[in-house]
Coordinates of C-alpha atoms in Angstrom, one line a residue:
M1168 CA 0.0 0.0 0.0
F1169 CA 2.8 2.3 1.0
N1170 CA 4.7 1.6 -2.3
K1171 CA 1.6 2.5 -4.3
F1172 CA 1.4 5.8 -2.4
L1173 CA 5.1 6.5 -3.0
I1174 CA 4.6 5.9 -6.8
L1175 CA 1.6 8.3 -6.9
T1176 CA 3.5 10.9 -4.9
T1177 CA 6.5 10.7 -7.2
T1178 CA 4.2 11.0 -10.3
I1179 CA 2.6 14.2 -8.9
K1180 CA 6.1 15.6 -8.2
N1181 CA 7.4 14.8 -11.5
F1182 CA 4.2 16.3 -13.2
T1183 CA 4.6 19.5 -11.4
R1184 CA 8.2 19.8 -12.6
A1185 CA 7.3 18.8 -16.1
S1186 CA 7.6 21.3 -18.9
S1187 CA 4.6 23.5 -20.0
F1188 CA 4.4 21.4 -23.2
V1189 CA 4.0 18.1 -21.4
K1190 CA 1.3 19.5 -19.2
H1191 CA -0.6 20.9 -22.1
F1192 CA -0.3 17.6 -24.1
Y1193 CA -1.5 15.7 -21.0
F1194 CA -4.6 17.9 -20.6
F1195 CA -5.2 17.8 -24.4
I1196 CA -5.2 13.9 -24.3
M1197 CA -7.6 14.0 -21.3
F1198 CA -9.9 16.5 -23.0
A1199 CA -9.9 14.6 -26.3
N1200 CA -10.8 11.3 -24.6
T1201 CA -13.7 13.0 -22.7
N1202 CA -14.9 14.5 -26.0
I1203 CA -14.7 11.0 -27.7
L1204 CA -16.7 9.5 -25.0
Y1205 CA -19.2 12.3 -25.1
H1206 CA -19.5 11.9 -28.9
I1207 CA -20.0 8.1 -28.6
K1208 CA -22.7 8.5 -26.0
H1209 CA -24.3 11.3 -28.0
T1210 CA -24.4 9.2 -31.2
Q1211 CA -25.8 6.2 -29.3
C1212 CA -28.6 8.4 -27.9
M1213 CA -29.3 9.9 -31.3
D1214 CA -29.5 6.4 -32.9
E1215 CA -31.9 5.2 -30.2
I1216 CA -34.2 8.1 -30.8
L1217 CA -34.2 7.5 -34.6
R1218 CA -35.0 3.8 -34.0
K1219 CA -38.0 4.7 -31.8
V1220 CA -39.3 7.3 -34.3
L1221 CA -38.9 4.9 -37.2
K1222 CA -40.8 2.2 -35.3
R1223 CA -43.6 4.7 -34.8
I1224 CA -43.9 6.0 -38.4
K1225 CA -43.1 3.0 -40.5
P1226 CA -46.3 1.3 -41.7
D1227 CA -47.2 -2.3 -42.4
N1228 CA -48.0 -3.5 -45.9
S1229 CA -51.8 -3.0 -45.7
V1230 CA -51.7 0.1 -48.0
Q1231 CA -49.8 -1.8 -50.6
K1232 CA -52.3 -4.7 -50.5
K1233 CA -55.3 -2.4 -51.0
A1234 CA -53.5 -0.5 -53.7
G1235 CA -52.7 -3.9 -55.4
L1236 CA -56.4 -4.9 -55.4
F1237 CA -57.4 -1.5 -56.8
L1238 CA -54.8 -1.8 -59.6
K1239 CA -56.0 -5.3 -60.5
E1240 CA -59.5 -4.0 -61.0
L1241 CA -58.4 -1.0 -63.0
N1242 CA -56.1 -3.0 -65.3
L1243 CA -59.0 -5.5 -66.0
R1244 CA -61.2 -2.5 -66.9
I1245 CA -58.4 -1.1 -69.2
K1246 CA -58.0 -4.5 -70.9
K1247 CA -61.8 -4.9 -71.4
L1248 CA -62.0 -1.5 -73.1
G1249 CA -59.1 -2.4 -75.4
I1250 CA -57.1 0.6 -74.4
S1251 CA -53.3 0.6 -74.7
A1252 CA -52.5 1.6 -71.2
E1253 CA -51.4 0.2 -67.7
A1254 CA -52.2 1.4 -64.2
V1255 CA -49.3 1.5 -61.8
V1256 CA -48.8 2.7 -58.2
G1257 CA -46.7 5.8 -57.9
G1258 CA -45.4 8.3 -55.3
S1259 CA -44.1 7.3 -51.9
V1260 CA -46.1 4.0 -51.8
A1261 CA -44.3 2.8 -54.9
K1262 CA -41.0 4.0 -53.5
G1263 CA -41.5 2.4 -50.1
T1264 CA -41.1 5.7 -48.3
H1265 CA -44.8 6.4 -47.2
L1266 CA -45.6 7.0 -43.5
K1267 CA -48.0 5.3 -41.2
G1268 CA -51.4 6.9 -41.4
D1269 CA -50.9 8.2 -44.9
F1270 CA -53.8 6.8 -46.8
D1271 CA -53.4 8.8 -50.1
V1272 CA -52.1 6.7 -53.0
D1273 CA -51.0 8.0 -56.4
V1274 CA -52.0 5.8 -59.2
F1275 CA -50.6 6.5 -62.7
V1276 CA -52.4 5.3 -65.8
R1277 CA -49.5 5.2 -68.4
F1278 CA -51.0 5.6 -71.9
S1279 CA -49.3 4.9 -75.2
P1280 CA -48.1 8.1 -76.8
K1281 CA -50.6 7.5 -79.7
Y1282 CA -53.4 8.9 -77.4
K1283 CA -54.1 12.7 -77.2
N1284 CA -57.0 13.4 -74.8
L1285 CA -55.7 11.4 -71.8
S1286 CA -58.1 12.8 -69.2
E1287 CA -61.2 12.1 -71.3
I1288 CA -60.1 8.5 -71.9
L1289 CA -59.3 8.0 -68.2
E1290 CA -62.8 9.3 -67.3
E1291 CA -64.2 6.6 -69.5
I1292 CA -62.0 3.9 -67.8
L1293 CA -63.2 5.2 -64.3
K1294 CA -66.9 5.3 -65.2
P1295 CA -67.9 2.5 -62.7
Y1296 CA -66.3 4.6 -59.9
K1297 CA -67.7 7.4 -57.9
K1298 CA -65.0 10.1 -58.3
D1299 CA -64.1 13.8 -58.0
V1300 CA -62.5 15.7 -60.8
V1301 CA -59.5 17.8 -60.1
H1302 CA -58.8 20.3 -62.8
G1303 CA -55.3 21.1 -63.9
S1304 CA -53.0 21.0 -66.9
R1305 CA -54.4 17.5 -67.2
D1306 CA -57.5 16.7 -65.2
Y1307 CA -57.1 13.8 -62.8
F1308 CA -59.5 12.0 -60.5
Q1309 CA -59.9 11.2 -56.7
I1310 CA -61.6 8.0 -55.7
K1311 CA -62.3 7.1 -52.0
K1312 CA -62.3 3.3 -51.6
E1313 CA -61.8 1.1 -48.4
G1314 CA -60.5 4.0 -46.3
M1315 CA -58.0 5.0 -49.0
L1316 CA -57.9 8.1 -51.3
F1317 CA -56.6 7.1 -54.8
E1318 CA -55.5 9.9 -56.9
V1319 CA -55.6 8.5 -60.5
V1320 CA -53.5 10.5 -62.8
P1321 CA -53.2 10.1 -66.6
V1322 CA -49.6 10.2 -67.9
L1323 CA -47.8 9.2 -71.1
K1324 CA -45.7 6.0 -71.0
I1325 CA -42.2 7.4 -71.6
S1326 CA -38.7 6.0 -71.1
K1327 CA -36.8 9.3 -70.9
A1328 CA -37.6 12.8 -69.6
S1329 CA -37.2 14.4 -73.0
E1330 CA -40.3 12.6 -74.2
A1331 CA -42.5 14.1 -71.5
K1332 CA -45.4 16.5 -72.6
N1333 CA -46.3 17.2 -68.9
V1334 CA -44.4 17.3 -65.8
T1335 CA -46.5 14.5 -64.4
D1336 CA -45.2 12.2 -67.2
M1337 CA -41.9 12.1 -65.4
S1338 CA -43.3 10.8 -62.1
P1339 CA -42.9 7.1 -62.8
L1340 CA -39.2 7.8 -63.9
H1341 CA -38.6 9.5 -60.5
V1342 CA -40.0 6.3 -58.8
E1343 CA -37.6 4.1 -60.8
W1344 CA -34.7 6.4 -60.0
V1345 CA -35.3 6.2 -56.2
L1346 CA -35.6 2.4 -56.3
R1347 CA -32.5 2.2 -58.4
N1348 CA -30.4 4.4 -56.1
S1349 CA -31.6 3.3 -52.7
N1350 CA -31.7 0.4 -50.2
Q1351 CA -34.0 -0.2 -47.2
K1352 CA -31.8 2.0 -44.9
I1353 CA -32.0 5.0 -47.4
R1354 CA -35.7 4.5 -47.8
D1355 CA -36.3 4.5 -44.0
D1356 CA -34.1 7.6 -43.7
I1357 CA -36.4 9.3 -46.3
R1358 CA -39.2 8.5 -44.0
L1359 CA -37.4 10.1 -41.1
A1360 CA -36.7 13.2 -43.2
K1361 CA -40.3 13.5 -44.1
Q1362 CA -41.5 13.2 -40.5
F1363 CA -38.9 15.7 -39.3
C1364 CA -39.9 18.2 -42.0
K1365 CA -43.7 17.7 -41.3
A1366 CA -43.1 18.3 -37.5
Q1367 CA -41.1 21.4 -38.3
K1368 CA -43.8 22.7 -40.6
V1369 CA -41.4 22.8 -43.7
Y1370 CA -42.8 19.9 -45.7
G1371 CA -44.7 20.3 -48.9
A1372 CA -44.1 22.2 -52.2
E1373 CA -47.6 23.7 -52.2
S1374 CA -47.6 27.4 -52.8
Y1375 CA -49.0 28.2 -49.3
V1376 CA -46.2 26.1 -47.7
K1377 CA -43.2 26.6 -50.0
G1378 CA -41.3 23.9 -48.2
F1379 CA -39.3 20.7 -49.1
S1380 CA -41.3 18.3 -51.4
G1381 CA -41.0 14.5 -51.0
H1382 CA -39.1 14.4 -54.3
V1383 CA -36.6 16.9 -52.9
L1384 CA -36.0 14.9 -49.7
D1385 CA -35.6 11.7 -51.9
I1386 CA -32.8 13.4 -53.7
L1387 CA -31.2 14.9 -50.7
I1388 CA -31.1 11.7 -48.7
I1389 CA -29.7 9.7 -51.5
Y1390 CA -27.2 12.4 -52.3
Y1391 CA -25.8 12.7 -48.7
G1392 CA -26.3 9.0 -47.9
G1393 CA -28.7 9.2 -44.9
F1394 CA -30.8 11.4 -42.6
L1395 CA -28.2 12.4 -40.1
E1396 CA -25.7 13.1 -43.0
L1397 CA -28.3 15.5 -44.5
L1398 CA -28.8 17.4 -41.2
K1399 CA -25.0 17.7 -40.6
N1400 CA -24.3 18.9 -44.2
S1401 CA -27.2 21.4 -44.1
L1402 CA -25.3 23.4 -41.5
G1403 CA -22.7 24.1 -44.1
W1404 CA -25.1 25.3 -46.8
K1405 CA -24.5 28.6 -48.3
Q1406 CA -27.0 31.5 -49.0
R1407 CA -27.6 29.6 -52.3
E1408 CA -26.6 25.9 -52.3
V1409 CA -26.5 23.8 -55.5
I1410 CA -26.9 20.0 -55.4
D1411 CA -26.1 18.6 -58.8
F1412 CA -26.3 14.8 -58.3
Y1413 CA -24.6 13.8 -61.7
N1414 CA -22.6 17.1 -62.0
H1415 CA -24.5 17.8 -65.2
F1416 CA -23.2 21.4 -65.2
N1417 CA -19.7 20.9 -63.9
G1418 CA -20.2 23.2 -60.9
K1419 CA -21.6 26.0 -63.1
A1420 CA -25.3 25.5 -62.7
L1421 CA -26.0 29.1 -61.4
Y1422 CA -24.4 30.5 -64.6
M1423 CA -26.0 28.1 -67.1
L1424 CA -29.6 27.8 -65.9
N1425 CA -32.3 30.4 -66.5
S1426 CA -32.4 33.0 -63.6
A1427 CA -36.1 32.2 -63.0
K1428 CA -35.1 28.6 -62.2
I1429 CA -32.5 29.4 -59.6
S1430 CA -34.3 32.0 -57.4
S1431 CA -34.8 29.5 -54.6
P1432 CA -32.1 29.3 -51.8
L1433 CA -31.6 25.6 -52.6
V1434 CA -31.1 24.6 -56.2
I1435 CA -31.4 20.9 -56.9
I1436 CA -30.7 19.7 -60.4
D1437 CA -33.4 17.2 -61.1
P1438 CA -31.5 13.8 -61.9
I1439 CA -34.2 12.9 -64.4
M1440 CA -34.5 16.3 -66.0
P1441 CA -31.4 18.4 -65.5
E1442 CA -32.9 21.7 -66.8
R1443 CA -35.3 21.6 -63.9
N1444 CA -34.7 22.9 -60.4
A1445 CA -36.5 20.3 -58.2
A1446 CA -36.4 22.7 -55.2
A1447 CA -37.8 25.8 -57.1
A1448 CA -40.8 26.1 -54.7
L1449 CA -38.7 26.3 -51.6
S1450 CA -38.7 29.6 -49.8
R1451 CA -35.9 31.3 -47.8
E1452 CA -38.0 31.1 -44.6
K1453 CA -38.5 27.4 -44.8
Y1454 CA -34.9 26.8 -45.9
D1455 CA -33.5 28.7 -42.8
A1456 CA -36.2 27.0 -40.5
F1457 CA -35.0 23.5 -41.7
R1458 CA -31.3 24.4 -41.0
K1459 CA -32.1 25.9 -37.5
A1460 CA -34.1 22.7 -36.6
A1461 CA -31.3 20.5 -37.9
E1462 CA -28.8 22.3 -35.7
S1463 CA -31.0 22.2 -32.7
F1464 CA -31.6 18.4 -33.1
L1465 CA -27.9 17.6 -33.6
M1466 CA -27.0 19.6 -30.4
K1467 CA -29.8 18.3 -28.2
P1468 CA -31.6 15.3 -29.9
S1469 CA -35.1 14.5 -28.8
E1470 CA -38.2 12.7 -30.3
E1471 CA -40.1 15.9 -30.0
F1472 CA -38.5 17.1 -33.2
F1473 CA -40.6 14.4 -35.0
R1474 CA -43.9 15.1 -33.3
I1475 CA -46.5 16.8 -35.5
K1476 CA -48.3 19.3 -33.3
K1477 CA -51.6 20.9 -34.2
L1478 CA -51.9 24.6 -33.9
D1479 CA -52.2 25.3 -30.2
L1480 CA -54.1 28.4 -29.3
K1481 CA -53.2 28.2 -25.6
E1482 CA -50.1 30.4 -26.0
A1483 CA -52.3 33.1 -27.8
K1484 CA -55.0 32.9 -25.1
A1485 CA -52.5 33.0 -22.2
T1486 CA -50.4 35.9 -23.5
K1487 CA -50.3 39.2 -21.7
D1488 CA -49.9 41.0 -25.0
F1489 CA -52.7 41.5 -27.6
A1490 CA -53.9 38.2 -29.3
I1491 CA -56.0 38.0 -32.3
I1492 CA -57.4 34.5 -33.2
L1493 CA -59.0 33.9 -36.6
S1494 CA -61.1 31.0 -37.9
I1495 CA -61.2 30.8 -41.7
T1496 CA -63.4 28.8 -44.1
P1497 CA -61.5 28.4 -47.4
K1498 CA -63.0 28.8 -50.8
D1499 CA -64.2 25.5 -52.6
D1500 CA -61.0 25.2 -54.7
K1501 CA -58.6 22.3 -54.8
G1502 CA -56.2 22.2 -51.8
D1503 CA -53.2 24.2 -53.2
V1504 CA -55.3 27.0 -54.7
A1505 CA -57.5 27.3 -51.5
G1506 CA -54.5 27.3 -49.3
A1507 CA -52.7 30.0 -51.4
K1508 CA -55.8 32.2 -51.1
V1509 CA -55.9 31.9 -47.4
M1510 CA -52.3 32.7 -47.2
K1511 CA -52.8 35.8 -49.2
A1512 CA -55.6 37.0 -47.1
L1513 CA -53.5 36.5 -43.9
E1514 CA -50.5 38.3 -45.5
H1515 CA -52.9 41.3 -46.3
I1516 CA -53.8 41.3 -42.6
K1517 CA -50.2 41.2 -41.5
R1518 CA -49.2 44.0 -43.9
S1519 CA -52.1 46.2 -42.5
L1520 CA -51.1 45.6 -38.9
R1521 CA -47.5 46.6 -39.6
K1522 CA -48.6 49.6 -41.6
N1523 CA -50.5 50.8 -38.6
D1524 CA -47.5 50.4 -36.3
F1525 CA -48.5 47.2 -34.5
K1526 CA -45.5 45.0 -33.7
I1527 CA -46.2 41.3 -34.5
L1528 CA -44.3 39.2 -32.0
K1529 CA -45.6 35.9 -33.3
F1530 CA -47.8 34.6 -36.1
E1531 CA -48.9 31.0 -36.7
W1532 CA -51.5 29.4 -39.0
E1533 CA -52.6 26.0 -40.1
F1534 CA -54.6 25.1 -43.2
G1535 CA -57.5 22.7 -43.2
K1536 CA -61.2 22.5 -43.8
T1537 CA -61.4 25.3 -41.3
A1538 CA -58.1 27.1 -41.3
K1539 CA -56.9 28.6 -38.0
A1540 CA -54.4 31.6 -37.3
Y1541 CA -53.3 33.8 -34.6
F1542 CA -51.2 37.0 -34.2
I1543 CA -49.6 38.0 -30.9
I1544 CA -49.0 41.7 -30.9
K1545 CA -47.0 43.7 -28.5
K1546 CA -49.1 45.5 -26.0
E1547 CA -48.1 49.2 -26.0
N1548 CA -49.7 52.5 -25.9
L1549 CA -49.4 54.0 -29.4
P1550 CA -49.2 57.8 -29.8
E1551 CA -52.5 59.5 -30.5
F1552 CA -51.1 61.2 -33.6
I1553 CA -48.9 59.8 -36.4
I1554 CA -46.6 61.9 -38.6
R1555 CA -46.9 61.6 -42.3
Q1556 CA -44.0 62.8 -44.5
G1557 CA -44.9 65.1 -47.4
P1558 CA -43.0 66.4 -50.4
P1559 CA -39.9 68.7 -50.4
L1560 CA -40.7 72.4 -50.3
H1561 CA -39.2 73.1 -53.7
K1562 CA -42.0 70.9 -55.3
K1563 CA -44.6 73.6 -54.9
K1564 CA -47.4 71.8 -56.8
D1565 CA -47.0 68.6 -54.7
V1566 CA -46.8 70.7 -51.5
K1567 CA -50.1 72.5 -52.4
K1568 CA -51.8 69.2 -53.1
F1569 CA -50.4 67.8 -49.8
K1570 CA -51.6 70.9 -47.8
G1571 CA -55.1 70.5 -49.4
K1572 CA -55.4 67.0 -48.1
H1573 CA -54.3 67.6 -44.6
K1574 CA -55.2 70.1 -41.9
R1575 CA -52.4 69.8 -39.3
I1576 CA -49.2 70.5 -41.2
F1577 CA -45.7 71.7 -40.2
Y1578 CA -42.3 72.2 -41.8
K1579 CA -39.0 70.6 -41.0
K1580 CA -35.7 70.6 -42.9
N1581 CA -37.2 71.9 -46.2
R1582 CA -40.0 69.3 -46.2
V1583 CA -43.7 69.4 -45.3
Y1584 CA -45.3 67.0 -42.8
A1585 CA -48.8 66.3 -41.6
K1586 CA -50.0 65.4 -38.2
L1587 CA -52.8 62.8 -38.4
K1588 CA -55.0 61.4 -35.7
R1589 CA -54.3 57.7 -35.4
K1590 CA -57.3 55.6 -36.7
Y1591 CA -56.5 52.4 -34.8
K1592 CA -55.1 52.0 -31.3
N1593 CA -56.5 48.5 -30.9
P1594 CA -55.3 45.9 -33.3
A1595 CA -58.4 43.7 -33.0
Q1596 CA -60.6 46.6 -34.2
L1597 CA -58.3 47.0 -37.2
V1598 CA -58.5 43.3 -38.0
R1599 CA -62.3 43.3 -37.6
D1600 CA -62.5 46.1 -40.3
I1601 CA -59.9 44.5 -42.6
I1602 CA -61.8 41.2 -42.8
K1603 CA -64.7 43.0 -44.3
D1604 CA -62.5 44.2 -47.3
D1605 CA -63.3 42.9 -50.8
Y1606 CA -59.7 41.7 -51.1
I1607 CA -60.3 39.2 -48.2
K1608 CA -63.9 38.3 -49.3
E1609 CA -62.5 37.4 -52.8
R1610 CA -60.1 34.9 -51.3
V1611 CA -62.0 33.2 -48.5
K1612 CA -65.5 31.9 -48.0
K1613 CA -65.8 33.1 -44.4
I1614 CA -63.5 34.6 -41.8
K1615 CA -64.3 35.3 -38.1
C1616 CA -62.3 37.1 -35.5
L1617 CA -62.6 34.9 -32.3
R1618 CA -60.6 37.3 -30.2

């Protein structure tokens, strides 16, 4: 025992006499080992979280079974009518990347290029079914059957993107590309990416979302080799990041593509059609929100990053500031169009609040059959009067016109100003008046201020 104590004492004495370099090297090794242990523990924790999330979001094969039965019926009908076409499953169900609880299935009816009026022919094929028509560049049809929503889309049967007459013609090629370039691990990581983006409210290319589409996430996960790899690499993305999977443009995509195609912060060269930016719909707001969420998750991983939360009005109701809560019934348009109109109505309200000097601390909204939105506005006493700037004094005609419009005027630094009584000191009253505007009425069926 004494010998061990002697060795320890000698070691401490020698360490205190050691050079500064040796001491620093010793502490560096200790710190590095601590960091390595922390990194291993952190990685294990992250892996465990992802395993739990995947178990929760990965579906069984019931959707594929129901889709298979519907396809069988459809192809028998096509054969009976003597039409040169074939119905195939598309989208995430075909790729094996769909999520549990997602009962929407894309079905593509691939027609021989000899046919012209594809939507009309498809309508004849679907005659035995009760269906809704969705109008677009090519009309397609929605059929509800056995708890599923089948979106039946007419496309041309093509083997390469250059043969496409419509962007939907390429959809089966995208499915083939994903299956060719992925394995089960990659497909599960695409699921994780979708769930993450949905929970962070950055999923969907619709014009009222302007987020990451499923197709964009497919490309990103395959390009980086996994979900965590995507998150880590996103932290290094620039103000405008270019992903060119096959290096079609030799690093010069920003110079060679039309400027209208590269306005998004993330430019993803479509691996099927190189002249197309797959991420063209992505906004700067959603791009930044994704990167911020990625950084937060990597620093402090939690299952909460994958939980989709409905809009919670509790925060708005509990605030000590002003809260305005709106209930909105959208117009009877298809989802994307109706959602875009609701968004424009809300942006109009937002602009009006700011124009009247109300400071918006938080704004949240959620689209649905009945959309909900709330604004939290800073509670402050605004001045009774506002100052409106007029023209410079040397512009005599403009000054005369300005003075004719306003009573309380004054001059300052060779310019005329008007002192106006503030119309709105309460933001709720302003919103109640705005929602009566024709601009709002043209875009939503009904809007009500709940608070």
